[in-house]
XYZ file of C-alpha atoms in Angstrom:
667
model
C 106.339 208.017 223.636
C 106.346 209.217 227.248
C 109.626 211.241 228.215
C 111.783 209.632 230.791
C 111.782 210.851 234.186
C 114.831 212.530 235.229
C 117.123 210.762 237.654
C 116.784 212.285 241.359
C 120.446 213.719 242.296
C 122.278 211.655 244.903
C 122.284 213.172 248.285
C 126.020 214.846 249.060
C 128.458 212.489 251.147
C 128.469 213.381 254.835
C 131.521 215.011 255.938
C 133.486 212.893 258.386
C 132.878 214.184 261.660
C 136.100 215.669 263.185
C 136.822 213.853 266.884
C 136.607 216.096 269.976
C 139.589 218.364 270.937
C 140.137 216.115 273.966
C 140.377 212.949 271.970
C 142.862 214.573 269.339
C 145.298 215.672 272.283
C 145.238 212.173 273.704
C 146.031 210.995 270.302
C 148.440 213.544 269.892
C 150.274 212.887 273.425
C 149.797 208.592 272.518
C 151.469 209.171 269.395
C 154.176 211.443 270.581
C 155.084 208.904 273.469
C 155.577 206.118 270.907
C 157.780 208.331 268.478
C 155.417 208.058 265.775
C 156.224 211.435 264.500
C 154.106 211.130 260.789
C 151.224 210.653 263.099
C 151.686 213.393 265.315
C 151.924 215.822 262.359
C 148.705 214.610 260.948
C 146.785 214.800 264.392
C 148.501 218.084 264.597
C 146.816 219.123 261.525
C 143.375 217.798 262.327
C 143.878 220.201 265.829
C 144.924 223.167 263.810
C 141.859 222.590 261.533
C 139.763 222.912 264.365
C 141.279 225.350 266.508
C 143.919 227.511 264.467
C 146.724 229.016 266.152
C 146.939 226.623 268.879
C 150.240 226.983 270.178
C 150.695 223.079 271.600
C 149.814 221.809 268.106
C 152.084 223.981 266.506
C 154.796 223.179 268.607
C 154.050 219.390 268.751
C 153.898 219.746 264.665
C 157.198 221.474 264.297
C 159.176 219.107 266.951
C 157.547 216.110 264.894
C 158.982 217.421 261.947
C 162.510 218.181 263.221
C 162.563 214.571 265.034
C 161.805 213.154 261.508
C 164.329 214.936 259.992
C 161.908 217.254 257.711
C 163.527 220.282 258.289
C 162.852 222.418 255.285
C 158.797 221.852 256.384
C 159.525 222.786 259.938
C 161.104 225.821 258.893
C 158.166 226.746 256.842
C 155.681 225.694 259.591
C 157.395 228.424 261.860
C 157.638 231.247 259.067
C 153.947 230.823 258.735
C 153.133 231.065 262.527
C 155.470 233.913 262.810
C 152.130 236.321 262.896
C 150.944 234.868 266.102
C 151.877 235.228 269.225
C 153.966 232.267 269.820
C 157.839 232.503 270.749
C 159.541 230.304 268.162
C 162.928 231.676 267.842
C 164.730 228.784 269.308
C 162.925 226.325 266.832
C 163.546 228.666 264.055
C 167.365 228.865 265.238
C 167.768 224.784 265.233
C 166.404 224.471 262.064
C 168.811 227.410 260.518
C 171.633 225.354 262.386
C 170.268 222.201 260.949
C 170.565 223.775 257.578
C 174.181 225.176 258.173
C 172.881 228.658 257.948
C 175.036 229.336 261.024
C 175.187 232.753 261.105
C 171.236 233.309 260.622
C 170.898 230.899 263.215
C 173.420 232.649 265.508
C 171.044 236.009 264.849
C 167.974 234.204 265.551
C 169.150 233.164 269.241
C 169.576 237.046 270.066
C 167.447 238.810 272.847
C 166.619 235.102 273.908
C 167.289 234.015 277.498
C 170.443 232.366 278.075
C 168.656 229.152 279.113
C 170.209 225.790 279.062
C 169.079 224.784 275.645
C 169.850 228.113 274.236
C 173.179 227.939 275.701
C 173.805 224.512 274.274
C 172.686 225.169 270.649
C 174.808 228.741 270.524
C 177.681 226.518 271.774
C 177.335 224.181 268.971
C 177.017 227.185 266.304
C 180.086 228.623 267.310
C 181.768 225.686 267.085
C 180.937 224.883 263.613
C 181.542 228.493 262.957
C 185.259 227.934 264.492
C 184.690 230.597 267.107
C 186.514 228.155 269.591
C 186.872 230.797 272.402
C 183.220 232.158 272.467
C 182.119 228.354 272.233
C 184.317 227.638 275.461
C 183.208 230.805 277.058
C 179.550 229.274 276.600
C 180.660 225.892 278.013
C 182.040 227.505 281.013
C 178.303 228.791 281.823
C 177.046 225.768 281.345
C 179.422 224.311 284.116
C 178.306 227.017 286.368
C 174.847 225.715 286.116
C 176.317 222.157 286.842
C 174.677 220.131 284.101
C 175.658 216.215 284.738
C 175.377 215.563 281.451
C 178.173 213.358 279.666
C 177.488 214.849 276.193
C 177.993 218.380 277.280
C 181.193 217.267 279.073
C 182.661 215.279 276.083
C 181.621 218.425 273.969
C 183.763 220.555 276.446
C 186.813 218.455 276.113
C 186.332 218.659 272.277
C 186.114 222.427 272.348
C 189.602 222.582 273.939
C 191.153 220.316 271.597
C 189.906 222.316 268.485
C 190.982 225.494 270.539
C 194.449 224.219 270.458
C 194.441 224.291 274.782
C 195.197 220.382 274.812
C 197.496 221.220 277.900
C 194.183 222.155 280.064
C 192.591 218.858 279.224
C 193.580 216.788 282.218
C 192.653 219.583 284.615
C 189.068 220.047 282.661
C 188.456 216.376 283.137
C 189.274 216.355 286.785
C 186.958 219.959 287.465
C 184.138 217.914 285.423
C 184.768 214.613 287.742
C 185.239 212.489 284.651
C 187.872 209.954 283.337
C 188.796 208.982 279.699
C 187.372 205.780 280.261
C 183.710 207.105 281.193
C 182.787 206.825 277.677
C 184.288 206.010 274.180
C 183.583 209.783 273.110
C 185.774 210.891 276.262
C 188.541 208.836 275.397
C 188.282 209.640 271.620
C 188.571 213.315 272.407
C 191.303 212.626 275.068
C 193.242 210.876 272.343
C 192.797 213.720 270.355
C 194.441 215.949 272.793
C 197.542 213.681 272.920
C 197.890 213.892 269.114
C 198.123 217.819 269.530
C 200.725 216.972 272.189
C 202.632 214.797 269.710
C 202.382 211.822 271.893
C 201.374 209.375 269.502
C 202.190 206.359 271.389
C 200.073 207.366 274.125
C 197.332 208.257 271.692
C 197.381 205.161 269.855
C 196.489 203.472 273.140
C 194.024 205.319 274.283
C 192.018 205.271 270.681
C 192.256 201.345 271.224
C 190.965 201.843 274.664
C 187.973 203.990 273.059
C 187.078 201.527 270.557
C 186.894 198.620 272.944
C 184.695 200.877 275.270
C 182.587 202.038 272.268
C 182.189 198.100 271.147
C 181.427 197.073 274.476
C 178.714 199.779 274.979
C 177.004 199.476 271.644
C 176.634 195.738 272.153
C 174.914 196.089 275.315
C 172.477 198.759 273.222
C 172.091 195.851 270.848
C 173.411 197.431 267.892
C 174.474 195.245 264.673
C 178.004 194.876 263.653
C 177.815 197.106 260.835
C 176.308 199.729 262.726
C 179.170 199.457 265.493
C 181.464 199.803 262.686
C 179.762 202.917 261.434
C 179.577 204.307 265.140
C 183.094 203.448 265.479
C 184.780 204.663 262.007
C 186.323 208.052 263.486
C 188.407 205.904 265.609
C 189.661 204.080 263.205
C 190.240 206.934 260.705
C 191.964 208.469 263.803
C 194.394 205.338 264.058
C 195.058 205.237 260.492
C 195.921 209.160 261.031
C 198.628 208.318 263.757
C 200.138 205.901 261.551
C 200.681 208.378 258.992
C 201.958 210.817 261.424
C 204.445 208.384 262.625
C 205.730 208.142 258.909
C 204.585 204.485 258.302
C 202.893 205.519 255.128
C 202.428 202.164 253.703
C 200.401 200.902 256.761
C 198.319 204.067 256.787
C 197.537 203.935 252.943
C 195.971 200.365 253.393
C 194.348 201.439 256.599
C 192.445 204.138 254.627
C 191.752 202.108 251.776
C 190.638 199.388 253.923
C 188.055 201.949 255.378
C 187.067 203.538 251.956
C 186.588 199.772 250.452
C 184.440 198.505 253.135
C 182.011 201.532 252.815
C 180.506 201.019 256.438
C 181.647 204.092 257.981
C 179.529 207.142 258.218
C 179.946 209.968 255.235
C 182.175 212.177 257.385
C 184.586 209.601 258.510
C 184.707 208.328 254.703
C 185.285 212.032 253.747
C 188.210 212.495 255.880
C 189.852 209.180 254.952
C 189.538 210.092 251.191
C 191.118 213.703 251.966
C 194.188 212.034 254.070
C 194.714 209.037 251.246
C 194.907 211.755 248.774
C 197.354 213.916 251.040
C 199.723 210.782 251.189
C 199.638 210.121 247.748
C 200.925 213.714 246.880
C 201.137 214.308 243.015
C 201.061 210.768 242.499
C 198.020 209.709 240.626
C 196.721 213.232 240.774
C 193.790 212.686 237.907
C 192.359 209.729 240.104
C 192.889 212.084 243.527
C 190.855 214.576 241.582
C 188.211 212.276 240.636
C 187.865 211.124 244.269
C 187.463 214.534 245.626
C 185.107 215.728 242.723
C 182.395 213.108 244.341
C 182.547 214.874 247.115
C 182.556 218.816 246.270
C 179.589 220.037 244.069
C 178.812 223.514 242.770
C 175.598 225.030 244.652
C 172.566 225.356 242.178
C 172.543 228.945 240.983
C 175.151 230.103 242.749
C 178.978 230.562 242.553
C 179.629 228.997 246.028
C 180.705 225.464 246.180
C 178.801 222.635 248.573
C 179.852 219.362 249.899
C 177.955 216.240 248.989
C 175.789 214.032 251.885
C 175.581 216.939 254.100
C 179.145 217.112 254.981
C 178.928 220.882 255.245
C 176.919 220.163 258.299
C 179.232 217.464 259.450
C 182.584 218.609 258.920
C 184.371 220.980 260.885
C 185.666 224.494 259.636
C 189.395 223.391 259.417
C 188.035 219.984 257.852
C 186.013 221.313 254.984
C 188.689 223.893 254.433
C 191.212 220.843 253.787
C 188.890 219.519 251.176
C 188.852 222.713 249.252
C 192.783 223.288 249.455
C 193.548 219.773 248.562
C 190.944 220.130 245.509
C 193.121 223.322 244.352
C 196.154 221.641 244.638
C 195.052 219.045 242.500
C 193.738 221.405 239.824
C 197.017 223.373 239.642
C 198.852 219.910 239.244
C 196.615 218.950 236.626
C 196.561 222.217 234.712
C 193.061 222.928 235.005
C 193.247 226.266 235.667
C 189.983 227.655 234.773
C 188.563 225.265 237.458
C 190.865 226.348 239.866
C 190.107 230.166 238.997
C 186.297 229.364 239.762
C 187.229 227.631 243.159
C 189.426 230.214 244.314
C 187.334 233.168 243.756
C 184.709 231.626 245.622
C 186.904 230.410 248.698
C 187.009 234.128 250.416
C 183.470 234.537 250.998
C 183.208 230.676 251.916
C 185.746 231.057 254.640
C 185.707 234.807 255.482
C 187.864 234.670 258.657
C 190.608 232.324 257.287
C 193.952 233.066 255.576
C 193.867 230.009 253.437
C 191.852 231.548 250.623
C 194.487 234.593 250.074
C 197.191 232.231 250.353
C 195.543 229.889 247.790
C 195.050 232.710 245.431
C 198.614 233.308 245.465
C 199.412 230.186 244.473
C 197.141 230.414 241.513
C 198.897 233.543 240.366
C 202.451 231.911 240.996
C 201.213 228.782 238.770
C 200.534 231.517 236.050
C 203.800 232.951 236.743
C 202.159 236.200 237.866
C 204.538 236.479 240.948
C 204.476 240.444 241.155
C 200.888 240.387 241.566
C 200.892 237.413 244.259
C 203.693 239.754 246.142
C 201.136 242.446 245.466
C 197.937 241.053 247.202
C 199.747 239.269 249.869
C 201.286 242.660 250.375
C 197.877 244.241 250.675
C 196.604 241.232 252.987
C 199.302 241.967 255.422
C 198.709 246.037 255.817
C 194.962 245.134 256.370
C 195.073 242.656 258.674
C 198.529 243.052 260.652
C 197.457 240.247 263.309
C 197.342 237.782 260.573
C 200.306 238.885 258.775
C 203.040 236.404 259.976
C 202.081 233.474 257.766
C 201.314 235.568 254.675
C 204.357 237.507 254.893
C 206.233 234.342 255.198
C 204.711 232.926 251.875
C 205.593 236.282 250.236
C 209.018 235.881 251.341
C 209.363 232.320 250.073
C 207.596 232.867 246.570
C 209.600 235.900 246.103
C 213.122 234.703 246.775
C 212.198 231.747 244.288
C 211.714 234.096 241.523
C 214.665 236.179 242.037
C 213.115 238.953 243.903
C 215.378 239.323 246.831
C 214.519 242.811 248.069
C 211.265 241.831 248.221
C 211.799 238.672 249.945
C 213.962 240.627 252.841
C 211.686 243.428 253.216
C 208.719 240.868 253.610
C 210.891 238.768 256.492
C 211.846 242.601 258.134
C 207.934 243.286 258.449
C 207.218 240.097 260.754
C 208.179 241.735 264.035
C 207.984 238.831 266.406
C 210.495 237.035 264.516
C 212.453 239.406 262.710
C 215.640 239.572 265.292
C 215.876 235.839 265.495
C 218.929 234.521 264.573
C 217.891 232.383 261.653
C 215.508 235.336 260.081
C 218.711 237.851 260.928
C 221.008 235.300 258.692
C 218.471 234.803 255.966
C 217.861 238.730 255.413
C 221.615 239.594 255.508
C 222.186 236.757 253.227
C 219.745 238.342 250.732
C 220.774 241.752 250.969
C 224.270 240.552 250.494
C 223.375 238.747 247.112
C 222.130 242.376 246.118
C 225.171 244.128 247.222
C 223.441 245.789 249.814
C 226.263 245.637 252.510
C 225.088 248.809 254.196
C 221.453 247.436 254.167
C 222.879 244.115 255.661
C 224.785 245.856 258.360
C 222.099 247.609 259.293
C 219.918 244.710 260.204
C 222.768 243.340 262.007
C 223.245 246.567 264.057
C 219.228 246.488 264.899
C 219.293 242.893 266.087
C 222.296 243.319 268.322
C 220.582 246.472 270.035
C 217.186 244.915 270.318
C 219.029 241.705 272.042
C 220.893 244.319 274.312
C 217.711 245.502 275.291
C 215.719 242.384 275.674
C 214.814 240.923 279.149
C 214.757 237.460 278.347
C 216.201 234.607 279.723
C 217.369 232.652 276.162
C 219.055 235.699 274.849
C 220.827 235.393 271.495
C 223.351 238.348 271.929
C 226.144 236.005 272.296
C 225.174 234.565 269.009
C 224.328 237.658 267.214
C 227.398 239.855 267.799
C 230.252 237.531 266.810
C 228.474 237.198 263.266
C 227.841 240.972 263.092
C 231.574 241.332 263.853
C 232.342 238.744 261.709
C 230.253 240.262 258.567
C 231.808 243.717 259.524
C 235.416 242.515 259.207
C 235.002 241.052 256.104
C 233.485 243.948 254.355
C 235.820 246.468 255.587
C 234.229 247.689 258.482
C 236.943 247.188 260.638
C 236.351 249.763 263.508
C 232.963 248.748 263.991
C 234.011 245.106 264.181
C 236.464 245.869 266.377
C 233.921 247.334 268.789
C 231.799 244.445 268.854
C 234.804 242.240 269.585
C 236.222 244.717 272.311
C 232.605 244.228 273.842
C 232.471 240.435 273.472
C 236.081 240.005 275.270
C 234.903 242.175 278.092
C 231.349 240.613 278.407
C 232.970 236.920 277.919
C 236.778 236.968 279.147
C 237.154 233.199 278.322
C 235.868 233.386 274.768
C 238.887 232.543 272.757
C 236.935 233.074 269.629
C 236.247 236.532 270.377
C 239.713 237.326 271.502
C 241.071 235.802 268.230
C 238.948 238.087 266.158
C 239.682 240.871 268.322
C 243.412 240.158 267.405
C 242.561 240.025 263.907
C 240.765 243.194 263.849
C 243.329 244.885 265.802
C 246.113 244.053 263.519
C 244.482 245.868 260.535
C 243.840 248.790 262.518
C 246.282 249.305 265.500
C 249.327 247.169 265.894
C 249.892 248.056 269.463
C 246.257 246.785 270.633
C 246.784 243.666 268.690
C 250.026 242.945 270.438
C 248.394 243.453 274.043
C 245.580 241.469 273.223
C 247.549 238.732 271.582
C 249.442 238.138 274.946
C 245.923 237.262 276.566
C 245.936 234.343 274.169
C 247.122 231.035 275.945
C 250.042 229.342 274.569
C 249.228 226.363 272.622
C 251.520 223.034 273.847
C 253.998 221.919 271.634
C 255.150 225.350 270.142
C 257.863 226.537 272.319
C 260.652 224.746 270.465
C 259.686 225.531 266.888
C 261.906 227.993 264.897
C 259.328 230.374 263.059
C 262.138 231.589 260.544
C 263.196 227.972 259.653
C 259.262 227.198 259.429
C 258.697 230.020 256.774
C 261.479 228.922 254.636
C 260.315 225.093 254.586
C 257.856 223.991 251.712
C 255.395 223.306 254.307
C 253.624 219.746 256.040
C 250.847 217.700 254.719
C 247.965 218.199 256.624
C 246.851 214.691 258.276
C 242.835 214.591 258.897
C 242.060 213.875 262.806
C 246.031 213.995 264.389
C 247.189 216.689 266.473
C 250.483 217.619 267.132
C 251.036 215.665 270.245
C 250.349 212.461 268.587
C 252.756 213.331 265.470
C 255.829 211.412 267.042
C 253.988 208.514 268.092
C 252.560 207.994 264.247
C 256.078 208.477 263.305
C 257.645 205.449 265.474
C 254.918 203.130 264.295
C 255.783 204.064 260.672
C 259.468 203.172 261.386
C 258.586 200.003 263.137
C 256.356 198.725 260.283
C 259.092 199.744 257.700
C 261.903 197.558 259.393
C 259.531 194.211 259.174
C 261.199 191.512 256.954
C 259.399 191.119 253.778
C 258.598 187.137 253.302
C 259.508 185.518 250.160
C 256.110 184.134 248.112
C 255.607 180.511 248.287
C 254.907 178.760 245.026
C 253.449 175.229 244.130
C 255.547 172.328 243.902
C 257.480 171.951 240.650
C 256.603 175.983 239.466
C 259.084 177.659 237.782
C 258.564 181.227 238.349
C 260.980 182.258 235.682
C 259.159 180.199 232.969
C 255.421 180.158 234.452
C 253.697 178.861 231.124
C 250.104 179.803 230.080
C 247.754 181.911 232.748
C 245.654 179.614 234.690
C 241.658 179.979 233.436
C 240.011 182.755 235.107
C 236.725 180.852 235.330
C 238.426 177.507 236.639
C 236.419 178.307 240.023
C 233.178 178.609 238.693
C 230.632 175.931 238.042
C 230.816 174.620 234.307
C 227.369 175.579 233.452
C 228.590 179.376 234.261
C 231.473 179.214 232.134
C 231.606 181.051 228.620
C 233.034 177.998 227.175
C 229.939 175.616 228.258
C 227.930 173.863 225.401
C 224.944 171.972 226.769
C 224.478 168.316 225.097
C 221.787 167.903 222.567
C 218.938 166.491 223.279
C 217.756 163.261 221.797
C 214.749 164.386 219.355
C 213.917 160.485 219.147
C 212.566 160.826 222.413
C 208.900 161.235 221.150
C 208.859 158.267 219.298
C 206.759 155.163 220.270
C 208.425 152.233 221.468
C 206.938 148.693 221.488
C 204.968 146.853 219.423
C 202.652 148.671 216.809
C 199.323 150.040 218.438
C 200.796 150.331 222.035
C 199.470 152.983 224.058
C 201.969 155.554 225.596
C 200.948 156.414 229.062
C 200.999 160.140 229.839
C 202.659 161.495 233.131
C 200.149 163.817 235.068
C 201.554 166.464 237.920
C 199.445 167.964 240.395
C 200.314 171.355 241.302
C 199.055 172.971 244.267
C 199.236 176.698 244.573
C 199.472 178.398 248.111
C 197.839 182.076 248.132
C 199.136 184.195 251.219
C 196.353 186.311 252.712
C 196.820 189.815 252.139
C 195.959 191.433 255.296
C 195.254 194.979 255.612
C 195.415 196.328 259.163
C 192.366 198.250 260.123
C 194.800 200.663 262.725
C 196.636 202.089 259.865
C 200.309 202.955 259.935
C 199.773 213.249 258.241
C 198.850 216.149 256.339
C 196.205 221.808 257.189
C 199.424 219.553 255.856
C 200.429 219.424 255.974
C 200.850 217.491 254.769
C 203.023 218.111 252.717
C 202.017 221.434 251.915
C 198.798 219.660 251.214
C 197.996 219.723 255.072
C 196.016 216.463 256.388
C 192.865 216.667 258.417
C 191.966 214.722 261.394
C 188.778 212.590 262.145
C 185.569 214.735 263.903
C 185.833 215.238 267.436
C 182.364 215.698 268.593
C 180.160 213.159 270.414
C 178.001 210.867 268.314
C 174.531 211.962 269.737
C 175.157 215.436 268.916
C 175.774 214.677 265.222
C 172.266 212.873 265.182
C 170.652 215.858 266.721
């Protein structure tokens, strides 16, 4: 048998020929013009396979990946191209910014020329970091470049609001030559500035105007109704927040619940509405509120830190993120989930390194665990390390110390706050605390220090006239008559018409020097109606009954009225005809004025149980009666406008809706 011939091997498949570079670049340009970013990436890869390291192809690929939100791939491309002589630092900084690695993004912009794009990106990064002053400096540089961009102008206004400089808004808008009606973003930011000024009614009208402008503008751009509601969701949340600030709790709750239930708002607006709703509820339904917040906060993989779901770390401001974490910690403490509270509070200092909130929350956890001394210790250490941030920390330390009965620590904490320790309310509190621990000399020293401080103070609103009488009264009540006499004497010299000071001086001198007391007593004005009173007879009398609201000049008129009333003739009672008052008979029924059905003696008639029997001839049909009942259900309308919280808020301080422009959020 002849052997079979071996089959001939098939020729290798021909490789597809790569189009010329000119055609590839033409295709690259065409896809870029049509915003076909996936095709741009494919063509750019083809160009790079023919001409590795081509700068234009690499830039086109990176921009297309950024435009299609493939930030991780864009950053990988940038890192892979670092060995090439191409400056991609700006794109790297932008990708890090989009990944919320803000500090790394800021460092990537170092040594770059302060161009328009660099200044804008740096401003956005500084805004996210909460560094409003530095952000505003960048925007001032952009102003000098005379940028005629409505987005930039809107961001400048938003930065001023976030920096707490709402009083400068109108002047800045005049300088930028824009009005609140120029765009709904500007109208929204102007409303936020009015909220900061506590002009809530004006802010509400401004927000309604912003919503109307936004609806008209977005309808002209052919947005669908759901897209319009999503774009304008921050305005709806802010309207609800205004009702919350006005104390219309139920209306605000309905507005927040309406926004959440429709689920048409963007993720950041939904998160803010949820947070504000939880702040309004307070400790009510704490477990349900905690479940809602747990959907927004999750643990970062392989790290002790936490992050927000749905990319909220990038969309929310520093203050808003801080509020979410703070409220979650309060709810964990309320539900006694101490392990989770400890885990969260230990991560917050590194997540918010420049904020006071982590140390305050750490103290709250320690107080919940009944470790008040430890809480006092860490707050005191923080105040010593950061004296410029010590005021709220020392106030909290004073509060928890006073509540725990550590009155000396509370008094010392208040004494360490330099800018308020001489104010009347603070002085009164410190003196009261020291008085309760029998430190009378310490309390007197506090008063002396306050008196001397106000003597040296060159202020229009001087509180010396408030502090000195209280200091003199305190010293007089605690046996320091000579010091009290000096204070009262100084008051009389400076304020000759001050009757209270003169009375205090007479009382004090009566204990130390009778002669001076008599001489000062002559300066007191005589009271009318006392000339004809015999003091010796008055001392022997049993005293007069005190009558509220009546002075000596009205006593005689009152006596005459009483005598006139007593002289009135008493009328005899009129009896019914035939009634004998000597033999009245049985008393009348006390229920005689009530209807019979409501009287205790009423007995209803028995029903005839035979009513159900069939009447008529055998086999007759009894027709049943049918009653048609119509039920009218009133519509339950929920206002989208609504009716705080930082709180604050309660101590859970509430947050406001995000104030950046919508176009920047998309970038």
